[in-house]
Each structure stands twice: as C-alpha cells, then as structure tokens.
mmCIF file of C-alpha atoms in Angstrom:
data_model
loop_
_atom_site.group_PDB
_atom_site.id
_atom_site.type_symbol
_atom_site.label_atom_id
_atom_site.label_comp_id
_atom_site.label_asym_id
_atom_site.label_seq_id
_atom_site.Cartn_x
_atom_site.Cartn_y
_atom_site.Cartn_z
ATOM 1 C CA PRO T 268 -19.042 78.037 9.361
ATOM 2 C CA THR T 269 -17.173 75.043 8.271
ATOM 3 C CA ASN T 270 -15.512 72.181 10.126
ATOM 4 C CA GLY T 271 -13.294 70.146 7.837
ATOM 5 C CA ASP T 272 -15.403 68.613 5.115
ATOM 6 C CA PHE T 273 -18.765 69.618 6.623
ATOM 7 C CA THR T 274 -20.712 72.802 6.326
ATOM 8 C CA PHE T 275 -23.080 73.796 9.021
ATOM 9 C CA VAL T 276 -26.249 75.632 7.987
ATOM 10 C CA SER T 277 -29.083 77.038 10.090
ATOM 11 C CA SER T 278 -32.418 75.274 10.232
ATOM 12 C CA THR T 279 -34.096 78.073 8.269
ATOM 13 C CA GLU T 280 -31.781 77.402 5.331
ATOM 14 C CA ALA T 281 -32.172 73.664 5.462
ATOM 15 C CA GLU T 282 -35.119 73.426 3.136
ATOM 16 C CA ASP T 283 -34.874 70.877 0.339
ATOM 17 C CA LEU T 284 -31.313 69.763 1.284
ATOM 18 C CA SER T 285 -29.912 66.546 -0.208
ATOM 19 C CA GLY T 286 -26.531 65.052 -0.929
ATOM 20 C CA THR T 287 -24.090 62.328 -0.095
ATOM 21 C CA ILE T 288 -21.012 61.973 1.895
ATOM 22 C CA ASP T 289 -18.013 60.208 0.304
ATOM 23 C CA ALA T 290 -15.930 58.397 2.762
ATOM 24 C CA PRO T 291 -13.632 55.347 2.642
ATOM 25 C CA ASP T 292 -14.989 51.889 3.699
ATOM 26 C CA VAL T 293 -15.443 52.019 7.308
ATOM 27 C CA LYS T 294 -16.416 49.036 9.493
ATOM 28 C CA LEU T 295 -18.395 49.848 12.565
ATOM 29 C CA SER T 296 -17.833 47.701 15.558
ATOM 30 C CA MET T 297 -20.762 47.797 17.901
ATOM 31 C CA GLY T 298 -18.849 45.807 20.452
ATOM 32 C CA SER T 299 -21.313 42.792 20.423
ATOM 33 C CA ASP T 300 -18.677 40.314 19.389
ATOM 34 C CA ASN T 301 -16.261 41.383 22.093
ATOM 35 C CA ALA T 302 -19.032 41.315 24.625
ATOM 36 C CA LYS T 303 -19.708 37.610 23.718
ATOM 37 C CA ASP T 304 -16.009 36.680 23.848
ATOM 38 C CA PRO T 305 -14.455 35.597 27.062
ATOM 39 C CA TYR T 306 -11.810 37.774 28.623
ATOM 40 C CA ALA T 307 -8.909 35.580 27.466
ATOM 41 C CA THR T 308 -10.158 35.673 23.856
ATOM 42 C CA THR T 309 -10.498 39.449 23.947
ATOM 43 C CA PHE T 310 -7.046 39.795 25.486
ATOM 44 C CA LEU T 311 -5.389 37.645 22.831
ATOM 45 C CA ARG T 312 -7.027 39.466 19.980
ATOM 46 C CA LYS T 313 -6.001 42.920 21.333
ATOM 47 C CA ARG T 314 -2.413 41.689 21.564
ATOM 48 C CA GLY T 315 -2.390 40.378 18.019
ATOM 49 C CA TYR T 316 -2.507 36.712 18.883
ATOM 50 C CA GLY T 317 -6.002 36.095 17.530
ATOM 51 C CA TRP T 318 -4.590 33.549 15.069
ATOM 52 C CA LEU T 319 -4.194 31.144 17.959
ATOM 53 C CA LEU T 320 -8.019 30.938 18.143
ATOM 54 C CA GLU T 321 -8.468 30.080 14.528
ATOM 55 C CA VAL T 322 -9.884 26.629 13.823
ATOM 56 C CA GLU T 323 -9.131 24.941 10.583
ATOM 57 C CA GLU T 324 -11.865 23.112 8.804
ATOM 58 C CA ASP T 325 -11.401 19.384 8.619
ATOM 59 C CA ASP T 326 -10.536 18.095 5.176
ATOM 60 C CA PRO T 327 -12.358 14.785 4.426
ATOM 61 C CA GLU T 328 -9.289 13.611 2.486
ATOM 62 C CA ASP T 329 -7.185 13.900 5.635
ATOM 63 C CA ASN T 330 -9.431 11.564 7.674
ATOM 64 C CA LYS T 331 -8.970 8.421 5.520
ATOM 65 C CA PRO T 332 -8.507 5.129 7.271
ATOM 66 C CA LEU T 333 -4.983 3.834 7.714
ATOM 67 C CA LEU T 334 -5.439 0.876 5.321
ATOM 68 C CA GLU T 335 -6.769 3.270 2.621
ATOM 69 C CA GLU T 336 -3.885 5.750 3.216
ATOM 70 C CA LEU T 337 -1.360 2.858 2.702
ATOM 71 C CA ASP T 338 -3.339 1.474 -0.325
ATOM 72 C CA ILE T 339 -4.010 -1.880 1.358
ATOM 73 C CA ASP T 340 -7.088 -3.742 0.200
ATOM 74 C CA LEU T 341 -7.608 -6.844 2.374
ATOM 75 C CA LYS T 342 -10.342 -8.313 0.167
ATOM 76 C CA ASP T 343 -8.111 -8.074 -2.860
ATOM 77 C CA ILE T 344 -5.188 -9.676 -1.001
ATOM 78 C CA TYR T 345 -7.499 -12.478 0.293
ATOM 79 C CA TYR T 346 -8.761 -13.126 -3.265
ATOM 80 C CA LYS T 347 -5.203 -13.267 -4.632
ATOM 81 C CA ILE T 348 -4.208 -15.750 -1.934
ATOM 82 C CA ARG T 349 -7.147 -18.089 -2.903
ATOM 83 C CA CYS T 350 -6.043 -17.796 -6.534
ATOM 84 C CA VAL T 351 -2.553 -18.956 -5.736
ATOM 85 C CA LEU T 352 -3.560 -21.710 -3.292
ATOM 86 C CA MET T 353 -6.122 -23.101 -5.776
ATOM 87 C CA PRO T 354 -4.610 -22.695 -9.195
ATOM 88 C CA MET T 355 -6.964 -25.016 -11.009
ATOM 89 C CA PRO T 356 -8.869 -23.179 -13.770
ATOM 90 C CA SER T 357 -12.010 -25.282 -13.069
ATOM 91 C CA LEU T 358 -12.597 -23.472 -9.723
ATOM 92 C CA GLY T 359 -13.569 -20.268 -11.640
ATOM 93 C CA PHE T 360 -11.077 -17.787 -10.120
ATOM 94 C CA ASN T 361 -9.802 -15.010 -12.266
ATOM 95 C CA ARG T 362 -6.260 -15.823 -11.559
ATOM 96 C CA GLN T 363 -4.782 -13.239 -13.928
ATOM 97 C CA VAL T 364 -5.720 -10.518 -11.366
ATOM 98 C CA VAL T 365 -2.542 -11.564 -9.414
ATOM 99 C CA ARG T 366 -0.406 -10.555 -12.434
ATOM 100 C CA ASP T 367 -2.532 -7.804 -13.897
ATOM 101 C CA ASN T 368 -3.278 -5.921 -10.653
ATOM 102 C CA PRO T 369 0.006 -6.239 -8.616
ATOM 103 C CA ASP T 370 0.347 -4.927 -5.131
ATOM 104 C CA PHE T 371 3.234 -4.720 -2.715
ATOM 105 C CA TRP T 372 1.777 -5.282 0.790
ATOM 106 C CA GLY T 373 0.309 -8.726 0.063
ATOM 107 C CA PRO T 374 3.494 -10.277 -1.285
ATOM 108 C CA LEU T 375 5.591 -8.603 1.483
ATOM 109 C CA ALA T 376 3.281 -10.063 4.060
ATOM 110 C CA VAL T 377 3.606 -13.559 2.578
ATOM 111 C CA VAL T 378 7.400 -13.212 2.424
ATOM 112 C CA LEU T 379 7.649 -11.980 6.000
ATOM 113 C CA LEU T 380 5.397 -14.904 7.167
ATOM 114 C CA PHE T 381 7.655 -17.355 5.351
ATOM 115 C CA SER T 382 10.571 -15.741 7.032
ATOM 116 C CA MET T 383 8.975 -15.992 10.483
ATOM 117 C CA ILE T 384 8.414 -19.724 10.116
ATOM 118 C CA SER T 385 12.069 -20.058 9.081
ATOM 119 C CA ILE T 386 13.379 -18.265 12.144
ATOM 120 C CA TYR T 387 13.657 -21.358 14.426
ATOM 121 C CA GLY T 388 17.288 -22.255 14.774
ATOM 122 C CA GLN T 389 18.448 -20.256 11.771
ATOM 123 C CA PHE T 390 17.618 -16.622 12.281
ATOM 124 C CA ARG T 391 20.195 -15.642 9.698
ATOM 125 C CA VAL T 392 18.066 -16.888 6.745
ATOM 126 C CA VAL T 393 15.349 -14.187 7.282
ATOM 127 C CA SER T 394 17.444 -11.501 5.521
ATOM 128 C CA TRP T 395 18.341 -13.986 2.756
ATOM 129 C CA ILE T 396 14.690 -14.850 2.131
ATOM 130 C CA ILE T 397 13.819 -11.162 1.546
ATOM 131 C CA THR T 398 16.925 -10.625 -0.555
ATOM 132 C CA ILE T 399 16.265 -13.681 -2.735
ATOM 133 C CA TRP T 400 12.685 -12.548 -3.172
ATOM 134 C CA ILE T 401 13.795 -9.134 -4.434
ATOM 135 C CA PHE T 402 16.708 -10.227 -6.583
ATOM 136 C CA GLY T 403 15.324 -13.531 -7.641
ATOM 137 C CA SER T 404 12.156 -11.742 -8.949
ATOM 138 C CA LEU T 405 14.488 -9.265 -10.760
ATOM 139 C CA THR T 406 16.334 -12.211 -12.435
ATOM 140 C CA ILE T 407 13.000 -13.794 -13.560
ATOM 141 C CA PHE T 408 11.777 -10.374 -14.769
ATOM 142 C CA LEU T 409 14.935 -9.806 -16.888
ATOM 143 C CA LEU T 410 14.763 -13.274 -18.336
ATOM 144 C CA ALA T 411 11.107 -12.822 -19.155
ATOM 145 C CA ARG T 412 11.723 -9.561 -20.929
ATOM 146 C CA VAL T 413 14.655 -11.100 -22.915
ATOM 147 C CA LEU T 414 12.375 -13.931 -23.957
ATOM 148 C CA GLY T 415 9.730 -11.445 -25.159
ATOM 149 C CA GLY T 416 7.362 -11.418 -22.225
ATOM 150 C CA GLU T 417 5.256 -8.292 -21.558
ATOM 151 C CA VAL T 418 5.548 -8.176 -17.748
ATOM 152 C CA SER T 419 6.676 -5.552 -15.295
ATOM 153 C CA TYR T 420 8.971 -5.970 -12.342
ATOM 154 C CA GLY T 421 6.113 -5.226 -10.015
ATOM 155 C CA GLN T 422 4.076 -8.031 -11.522
ATOM 156 C CA VAL T 423 6.893 -10.519 -11.151
ATOM 157 C CA LEU T 424 7.600 -9.339 -7.616
ATOM 158 C CA GLY T 425 3.896 -9.866 -6.599
ATOM 159 C CA VAL T 426 3.526 -13.244 -8.224
ATOM 160 C CA ILE T 427 6.774 -14.653 -6.856
ATOM 161 C CA GLY T 428 5.851 -13.412 -3.373
ATOM 162 C CA TYR T 429 2.207 -14.711 -3.381
ATOM 163 C CA SER T 430 3.417 -18.072 -4.724
ATOM 164 C CA LEU T 431 5.363 -18.754 -1.610
ATOM 165 C CA LEU T 432 2.051 -19.668 0.046
ATOM 166 C CA PRO T 433 2.227 -23.334 -0.842
ATOM 167 C CA LEU T 434 5.600 -23.601 0.961
ATOM 168 C CA ILE T 435 3.958 -21.975 4.030
ATOM 169 C CA VAL T 436 1.135 -24.580 3.833
ATOM 170 C CA ILE T 437 3.462 -27.579 3.878
ATOM 171 C CA ALA T 438 5.618 -26.148 6.631
ATOM 172 C CA PRO T 439 3.466 -27.537 9.456
ATOM 173 C CA LEU T 440 3.407 -30.915 7.777
ATOM 174 C CA LEU T 441 7.170 -31.034 7.700
ATOM 175 C CA LEU T 442 7.296 -30.396 11.425
ATOM 176 C CA VAL T 443 4.882 -33.329 12.154
ATOM 177 C CA ILE T 444 6.372 -35.914 9.737
ATOM 178 C CA GLY T 445 9.970 -34.664 9.632
ATOM 179 C CA GLY T 446 11.211 -38.132 10.848
ATOM 180 C CA PHE T 447 9.897 -39.925 7.779
ATOM 181 C CA ASP T 448 12.385 -39.158 5.083
ATOM 182 C CA VAL T 449 10.453 -40.470 2.096
ATOM 183 C CA VAL T 450 7.080 -38.808 2.992
ATOM 184 C CA SER T 451 8.891 -35.618 3.857
ATOM 185 C CA THR T 452 10.673 -35.525 0.531
ATOM 186 C CA LEU T 453 7.418 -36.082 -1.319
ATOM 187 C CA ILE T 454 5.800 -33.231 0.481
ATOM 188 C CA LYS T 455 8.731 -30.930 -0.165
ATOM 189 C CA LEU T 456 8.611 -31.797 -3.898
ATOM 190 C CA SER T 457 4.825 -31.338 -4.055
ATOM 191 C CA GLY T 458 5.167 -27.950 -2.312
ATOM 192 C CA VAL T 459 7.802 -26.786 -4.754
ATOM 193 C CA PHE T 460 5.852 -27.990 -7.815
ATOM 194 C CA TRP T 461 2.686 -26.319 -6.324
ATOM 195 C CA ALA T 462 4.475 -23.025 -5.874
ATOM 196 C CA ALA T 463 6.298 -23.122 -9.195
ATOM 197 C CA TYR T 464 3.122 -24.062 -11.057
ATOM 198 C CA SER T 465 1.156 -21.128 -9.444
ATOM 199 C CA ALA T 466 3.897 -18.725 -10.425
ATOM 200 C CA ALA T 467 4.632 -20.120 -13.924
ATOM 201 C CA SER T 468 0.979 -20.256 -14.859
ATOM 202 C CA LEU T 469 0.738 -16.559 -14.248
ATOM 203 C CA LEU T 470 4.026 -15.347 -15.627
ATOM 204 C CA VAL T 471 4.487 -17.693 -18.536
ATOM 205 C CA GLY T 472 2.047 -16.529 -21.242
ATOM 206 C CA ASP T 473 1.405 -17.480 -24.828
ATOM 207 C CA GLU T 474 3.940 -14.948 -25.970
ATOM 208 C CA PHE T 475 6.780 -17.294 -24.904
ATOM 209 C CA LYS T 476 5.531 -20.095 -27.222
ATOM 210 C CA THR T 477 8.384 -22.685 -27.451
ATOM 211 C CA LYS T 478 10.577 -20.814 -24.903
ATOM 212 C CA LYS T 479 8.431 -21.606 -21.933
ATOM 213 C CA PRO T 480 10.888 -24.144 -20.338
ATOM 214 C CA LEU T 481 13.505 -21.406 -20.287
ATOM 215 C CA LEU T 482 11.432 -19.452 -17.812
ATOM 216 C CA ILE T 483 9.666 -22.341 -15.986
ATOM 217 C CA TYR T 484 12.953 -23.922 -15.037
ATOM 218 C CA PRO T 485 14.441 -20.956 -13.185
ATOM 219 C CA ILE T 486 11.182 -20.408 -11.373
ATOM 220 C CA PHE T 487 11.343 -23.981 -10.223
ATOM 221 C CA LEU T 488 14.931 -23.615 -9.035
ATOM 222 C CA LEU T 489 14.057 -20.296 -7.212
ATOM 223 C CA TYR T 490 11.441 -22.094 -5.093
ATOM 224 C CA ILE T 491 13.757 -25.015 -4.374
ATOM 225 C CA TYR T 492 16.216 -22.439 -3.016
ATOM 226 C CA PHE T 493 13.418 -20.873 -0.884
ATOM 227 C CA LEU T 494 12.591 -24.312 0.555
ATOM 228 C CA SER T 495 16.298 -24.953 1.252
ATOM 229 C CA LEU T 496 16.402 -21.724 3.182
ATOM 230 C CA TYR T 497 13.513 -22.977 5.326
ATOM 231 C CA THR T 498 14.622 -26.571 5.828
ATOM 232 C CA GLY T 499 18.389 -25.885 5.889
ATOM 233 C CA ILE T 500 18.928 -28.531 3.289
#
C-alpha cells in the first residue's frame, strides 16, 4: 500500500533497503526557545510584533564624544591662542599653523568673547562685531587674492578672529585706567598694533613682495574699527 510519497513494505521484505527522502528545507522547532522566553515575548512574536524585541548593535562611530562630533580640538585652539598672543618668532611657536590649519570654532569663540565684553551699555554692537568679522575678513580675502596671495577665505576668517585676542587682553586695562586719557590712548594703540601685527604676519607672505602695505593697512584699519565698537569711540 502507498500513502502519498511513501511506500509501506512488510518486515520480511525489508532486507537490504536503502534510499533517501527528498524534501524541502524544513526547520524543526523543538520549543526550547519559546520555553525560555517569557510570556510577553512569546505573545508578541506570535502576533507578528517580534521586531519590537530586536536590539541593534551599537556602532562605535555613533558613540563619539560631542567635541569630536563637532570637530573641536581644544589643544589645537589653545596652541593657536598662544601663537597669536605671543607672535615673536624667538619663542619657537609654529605660528603658521593658525593660517595653514584653519578652524571655525576657535575664532568664533574669540569673536563671541569680544562681543560679550562689548555688551555693557551698547548691546547693539554685538551683531556688528560678528558682521564686521565675517565681511571684513571677506574684504581682506578678496584684496589678498587680487594682490596675488594664496590664501583661502577660511584661513583669513580664522586669522582675523584669533587676532582679536590682543584687544580682549587690553579690555580690562581700559576699564581700570579709563580716566587717564594719555595712558588709555597708548594702550589702545598698542592693542591695535599687536592685533594687526599678529594677523598681518600670518596673512602677508613673501608672495606680496612690494605690495605688503596694501594689505597691512586695511588690516590695521579693521582692528581700529573693532576697537571703536568696543570703546564706542
């Protein structure tokens, strides 16, 4: 007798029987997994909501620190600040890193700090400081390119921003000796020269040759304007 794909034989005729059974891939479930699962897990899987129980593996790239995600290198920013505040070549700083490796967050922090100390009594100048930083840097960049300089707008933006640090340094001095006009004027001039020298020494390269004053002068005027936004004069 036969039953579907199987043929039944008697035991007396079963000598030397061999063969195979062809069948599609069948997965046997012994019930061990379901026995280990809690009732709620089994219920969700039977109802087709097992995907709610899936756990994604953590990607190491998604667990980066916030500063790394924002591409903020505090050591690099600190080194650039020292290069700007101490522009003397004899100190051994590689000052060209301020120009050759520009960043955005460091100069922005310096500009915002300069804006914060300018808030007292004249809050309206804060937006002007940021605007002048952006468009003043753009003017210096265009002038440098016209004169044959090989600089990018990002480099100019970073150098101009970092070079505001000398004006931030002299700000507390102006608050203390603001009543002495002569001393106050000397400090203002020294701060502007300090800032302009830091910026010009980084942006004005040998490629300008005899055209250096054409770029140094507008940089100097730019920092005079920054100082006027702070002092109101």
